[in-house]
Tab-separated table of C-alpha atoms in Angstrom:
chain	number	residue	atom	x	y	z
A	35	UNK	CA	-2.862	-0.041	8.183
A	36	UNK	CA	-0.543	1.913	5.812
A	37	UNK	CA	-0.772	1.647	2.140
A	38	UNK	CA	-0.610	-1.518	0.721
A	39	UNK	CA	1.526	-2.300	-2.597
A	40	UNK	CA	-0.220	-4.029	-5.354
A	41	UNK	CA	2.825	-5.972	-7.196
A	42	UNK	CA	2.180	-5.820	-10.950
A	43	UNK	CA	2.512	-9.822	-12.750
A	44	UNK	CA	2.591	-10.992	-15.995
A	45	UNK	CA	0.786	-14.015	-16.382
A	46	UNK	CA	1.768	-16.367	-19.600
A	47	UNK	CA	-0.220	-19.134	-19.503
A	48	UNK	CA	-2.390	-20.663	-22.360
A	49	UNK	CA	-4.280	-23.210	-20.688
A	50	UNK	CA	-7.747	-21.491	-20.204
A	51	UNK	CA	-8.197	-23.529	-16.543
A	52	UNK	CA	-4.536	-23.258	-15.230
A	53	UNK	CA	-4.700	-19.413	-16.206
A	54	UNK	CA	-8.170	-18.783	-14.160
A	55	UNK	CA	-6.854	-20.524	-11.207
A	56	UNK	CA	-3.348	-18.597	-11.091
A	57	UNK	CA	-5.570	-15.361	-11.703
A	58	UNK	CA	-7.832	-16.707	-8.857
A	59	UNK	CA	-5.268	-16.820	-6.768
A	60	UNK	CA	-3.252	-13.991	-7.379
A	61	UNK	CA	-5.435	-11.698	-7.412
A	62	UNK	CA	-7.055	-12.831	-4.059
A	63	UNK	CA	-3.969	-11.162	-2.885
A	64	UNK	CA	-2.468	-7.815	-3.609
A	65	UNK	CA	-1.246	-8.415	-7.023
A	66	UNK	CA	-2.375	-7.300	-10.201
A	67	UNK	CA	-2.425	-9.855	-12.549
A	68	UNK	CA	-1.975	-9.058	-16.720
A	69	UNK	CA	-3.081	-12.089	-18.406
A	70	UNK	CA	-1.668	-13.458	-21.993
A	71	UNK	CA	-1.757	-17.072	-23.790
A	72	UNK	CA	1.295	-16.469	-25.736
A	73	UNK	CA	5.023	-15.544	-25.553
A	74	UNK	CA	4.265	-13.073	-28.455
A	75	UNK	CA	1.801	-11.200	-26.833
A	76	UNK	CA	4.001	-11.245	-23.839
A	77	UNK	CA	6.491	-9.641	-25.454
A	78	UNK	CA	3.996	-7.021	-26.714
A	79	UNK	CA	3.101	-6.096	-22.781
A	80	UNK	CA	6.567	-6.051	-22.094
A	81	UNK	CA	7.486	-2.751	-24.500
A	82	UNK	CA	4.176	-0.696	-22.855
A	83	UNK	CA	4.655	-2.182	-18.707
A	84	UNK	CA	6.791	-2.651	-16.491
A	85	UNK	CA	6.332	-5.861	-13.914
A	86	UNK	CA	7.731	-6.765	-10.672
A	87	UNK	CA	7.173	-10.326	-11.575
A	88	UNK	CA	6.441	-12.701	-14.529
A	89	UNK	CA	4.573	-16.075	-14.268
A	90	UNK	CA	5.657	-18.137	-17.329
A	91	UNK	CA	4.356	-21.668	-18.651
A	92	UNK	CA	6.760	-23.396	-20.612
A	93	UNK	CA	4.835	-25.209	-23.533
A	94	UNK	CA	2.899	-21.999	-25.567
A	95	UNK	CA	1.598	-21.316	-29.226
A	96	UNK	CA	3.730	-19.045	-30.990
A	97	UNK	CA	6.310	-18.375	-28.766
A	98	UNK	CA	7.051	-20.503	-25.852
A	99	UNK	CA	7.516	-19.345	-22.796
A	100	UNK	CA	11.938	-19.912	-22.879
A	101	UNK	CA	11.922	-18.302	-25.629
A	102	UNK	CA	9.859	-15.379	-24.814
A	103	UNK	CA	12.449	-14.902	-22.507
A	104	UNK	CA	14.834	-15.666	-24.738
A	105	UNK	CA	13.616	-12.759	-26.900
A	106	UNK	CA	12.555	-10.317	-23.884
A	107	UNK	CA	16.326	-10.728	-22.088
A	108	UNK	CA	16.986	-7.132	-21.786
A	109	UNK	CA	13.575	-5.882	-20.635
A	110	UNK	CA	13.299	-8.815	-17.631
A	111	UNK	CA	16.534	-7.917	-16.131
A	112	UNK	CA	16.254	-7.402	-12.984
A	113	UNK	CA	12.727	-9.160	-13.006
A	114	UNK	CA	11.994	-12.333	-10.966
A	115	UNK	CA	10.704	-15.381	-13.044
A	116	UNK	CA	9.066	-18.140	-12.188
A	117	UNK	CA	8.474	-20.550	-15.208
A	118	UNK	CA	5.473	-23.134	-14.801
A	119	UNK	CA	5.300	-26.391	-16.474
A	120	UNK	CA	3.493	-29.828	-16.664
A	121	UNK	CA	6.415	-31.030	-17.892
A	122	UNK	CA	9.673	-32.305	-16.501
A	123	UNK	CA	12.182	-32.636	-19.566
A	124	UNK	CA	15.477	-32.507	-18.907
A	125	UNK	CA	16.277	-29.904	-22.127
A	126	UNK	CA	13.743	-27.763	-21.074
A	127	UNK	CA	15.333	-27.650	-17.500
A	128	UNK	CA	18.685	-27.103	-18.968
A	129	UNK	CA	17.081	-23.857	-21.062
A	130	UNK	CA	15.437	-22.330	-18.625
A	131	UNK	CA	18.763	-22.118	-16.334
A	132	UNK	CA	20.069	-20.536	-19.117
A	133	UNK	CA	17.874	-17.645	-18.969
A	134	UNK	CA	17.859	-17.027	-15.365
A	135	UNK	CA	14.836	-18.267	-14.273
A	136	UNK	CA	14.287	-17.819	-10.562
A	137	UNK	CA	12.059	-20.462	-10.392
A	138	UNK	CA	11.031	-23.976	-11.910
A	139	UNK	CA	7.563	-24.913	-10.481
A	140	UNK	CA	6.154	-28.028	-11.911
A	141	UNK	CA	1.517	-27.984	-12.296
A	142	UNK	CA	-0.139	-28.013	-10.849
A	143	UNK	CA	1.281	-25.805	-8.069
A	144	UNK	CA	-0.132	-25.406	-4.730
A	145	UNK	CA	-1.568	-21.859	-3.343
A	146	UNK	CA	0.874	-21.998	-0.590
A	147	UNK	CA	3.810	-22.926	-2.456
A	148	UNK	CA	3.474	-20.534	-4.902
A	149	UNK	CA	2.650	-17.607	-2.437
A	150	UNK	CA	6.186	-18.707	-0.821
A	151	UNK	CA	8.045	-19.035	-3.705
A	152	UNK	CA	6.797	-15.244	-4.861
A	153	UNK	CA	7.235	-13.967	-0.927
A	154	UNK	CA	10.883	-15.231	-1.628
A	155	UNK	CA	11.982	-13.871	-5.022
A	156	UNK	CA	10.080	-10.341	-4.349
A	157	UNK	CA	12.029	-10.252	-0.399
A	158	UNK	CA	7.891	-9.996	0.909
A	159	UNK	CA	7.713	-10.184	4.730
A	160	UNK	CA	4.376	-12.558	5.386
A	161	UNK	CA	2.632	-9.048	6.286
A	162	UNK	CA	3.590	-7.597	3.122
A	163	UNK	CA	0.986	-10.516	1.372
A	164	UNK	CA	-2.351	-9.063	1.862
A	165	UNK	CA	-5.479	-11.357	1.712
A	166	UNK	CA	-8.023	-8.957	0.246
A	167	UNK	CA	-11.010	-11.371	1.452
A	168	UNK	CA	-9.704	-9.672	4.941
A	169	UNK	CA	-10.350	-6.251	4.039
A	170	UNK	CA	-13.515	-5.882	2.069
A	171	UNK	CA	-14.658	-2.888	0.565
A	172	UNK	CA	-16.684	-1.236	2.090
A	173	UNK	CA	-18.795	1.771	1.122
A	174	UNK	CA	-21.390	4.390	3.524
A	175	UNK	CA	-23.084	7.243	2.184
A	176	UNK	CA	-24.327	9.173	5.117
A	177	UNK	CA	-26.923	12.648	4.426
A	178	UNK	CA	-25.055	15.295	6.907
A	179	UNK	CA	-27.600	18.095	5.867
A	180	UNK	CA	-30.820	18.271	3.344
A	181	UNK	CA	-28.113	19.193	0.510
A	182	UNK	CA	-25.146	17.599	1.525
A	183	UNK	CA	-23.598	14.064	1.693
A	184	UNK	CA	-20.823	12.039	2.536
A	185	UNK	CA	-19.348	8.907	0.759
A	186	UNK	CA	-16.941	7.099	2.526
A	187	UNK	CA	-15.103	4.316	0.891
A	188	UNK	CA	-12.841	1.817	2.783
A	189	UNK	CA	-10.846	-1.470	2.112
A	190	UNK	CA	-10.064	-3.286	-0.572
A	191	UNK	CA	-11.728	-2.555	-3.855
A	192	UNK	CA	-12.161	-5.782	-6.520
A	193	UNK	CA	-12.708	-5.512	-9.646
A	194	UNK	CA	-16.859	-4.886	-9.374
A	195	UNK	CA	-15.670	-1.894	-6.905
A	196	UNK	CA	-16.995	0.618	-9.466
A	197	UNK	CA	-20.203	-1.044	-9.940
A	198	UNK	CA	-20.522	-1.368	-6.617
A	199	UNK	CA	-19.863	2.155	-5.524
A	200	UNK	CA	-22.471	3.381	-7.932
A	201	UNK	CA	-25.164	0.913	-7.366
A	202	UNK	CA	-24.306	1.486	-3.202
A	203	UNK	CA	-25.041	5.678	-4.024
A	204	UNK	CA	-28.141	4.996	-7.231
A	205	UNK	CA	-29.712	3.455	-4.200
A	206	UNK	CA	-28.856	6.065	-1.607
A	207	UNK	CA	-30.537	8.752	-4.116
A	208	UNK	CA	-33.376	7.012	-5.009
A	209	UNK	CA	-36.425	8.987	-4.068
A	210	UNK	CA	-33.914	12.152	-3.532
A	211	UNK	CA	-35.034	15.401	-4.867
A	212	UNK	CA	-31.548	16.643	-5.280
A	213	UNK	CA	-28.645	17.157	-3.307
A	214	UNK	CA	-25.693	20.020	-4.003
A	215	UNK	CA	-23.043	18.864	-2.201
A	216	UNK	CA	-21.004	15.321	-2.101
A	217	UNK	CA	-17.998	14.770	-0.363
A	218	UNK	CA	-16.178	12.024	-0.602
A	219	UNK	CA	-13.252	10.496	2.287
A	220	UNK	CA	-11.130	8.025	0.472
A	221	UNK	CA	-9.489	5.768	2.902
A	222	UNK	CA	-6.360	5.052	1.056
A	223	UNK	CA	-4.771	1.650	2.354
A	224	UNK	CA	-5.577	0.206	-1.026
A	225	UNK	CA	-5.785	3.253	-3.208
C-alpha cells in the first residue's frame, strides 16, 4: 500500500450529537476532522489552516454557518462545501447558492451518502477512501540482542496510538535491566 492522504475538514456543527456522529464517521476514514460549534470560531481556524474540505450546519450561535461563509469568501475559494441542515427553507436555499456551496445535505445524512457526496467534490477514486478499521495499528517490539531492540509500528494509528505505543513498549521493559539500543522501522502508509 502506498501512502495514504489524510484530507484535512472543518467541521461546523453545534449540535453536540450531530457533531460526534459526523466526527465518528469521518474520522473512521482518512480524514482529519477540526471540530467548532460556531461560524466565529470557524473563521478563527480558517486564518491559522488550511482545509481541503468544510462541513457546515446552517442554523449556529454567533455566526451561522452562510454567513461564516459569507465572511470567510476569500479564504474558501477553491474549497469544497458541503452545508448541513435540519432545515429546508427556501431563503436559506437561495443563500447558500449564493455562496457557492457544493453541497446542500439535509440531517440527518446517511454514512454512505455523505462518503459519496465528499468522494465527489474532492475527485476521490473509491480506493482513495480508506477504512482505518481495515488497517489497524499494529505495534511489535522484538529483543534482537541482550542490549538491543526493535519497534516496529504498522497501520493505521488512532488517536490512543501514542498511548498505545508506550503502554505496548512499558510492558515489553518491564522486568528489563536495561537495554542501549532501540531501533525503530516506521511503516509509513499512514505516517
Amino acid at each position: 500500500m502506498q501512502l495514504t492522504k489524510v484530507y484535512q475538514v472543518l467541521l461546523l456543527e453545534d449540535d453536540e450529537s450531530s457533531a460526534k456522529l459526523l466526527l465518528h464517521t469521518l474520522e473512521r476514514y482518512n480524514f482529519q476532522v477540526t471540530h467548532v460549534s460556531d461560524g466565529q470560531s470557524g473563521l478563527s481556524k480558517l486564518r491559522s489552516h488550511h482545509y481541503d474540505l468544510i462541513i457546515s450546519d446552517v442554523m449556529m450561535p454567533y455566526l451561522d454557518g452562510i454567513s461564516f461563509l459569507e465572511k470567510a469568501k476569500e479564504q474558501v475559494t477553491g474549497t469544497p462545501v458541503i452545508m448541513l441542515t435540519s432545515v429546508g427553507e427556501k431563503e436559506s436555499v437561495v443563500r447558500a447558492a449564493n455562496q457557492n456551496i457544493s453541497a446542500y445535505l439535509l440531517k440527518p445524512v446517511s454514512t454512505q451518502t455523505l462518503l459519496e457526496k465528499i468522494a465527489q467534490l474532492l475527485s476521490l477514486k473509491p480506493e482513495m477512501i480508506v477504512d482505518k478499521k481495515q488497517h489497524p495499528l499494529e505495534v511489535k517490539i522484538t529483543e534482537t540482542s541482550i542490549s538491543q531492540m526493535l519497534m516496529e509500528i504498522s497501520g493505521c494509528p488512532s488517536k490512543k496510538a501514542t498511548e498505545e505505543i508506550y503502554s505496548k513498549f512499558a510492558h515489553k521493559l518491564a522486568g528489563r535491566a536495561s537495554f542501549s539500543n532501540l531501533r525503530i522501522h516506521l511503516k509509513t502508509d499512514f505516517f
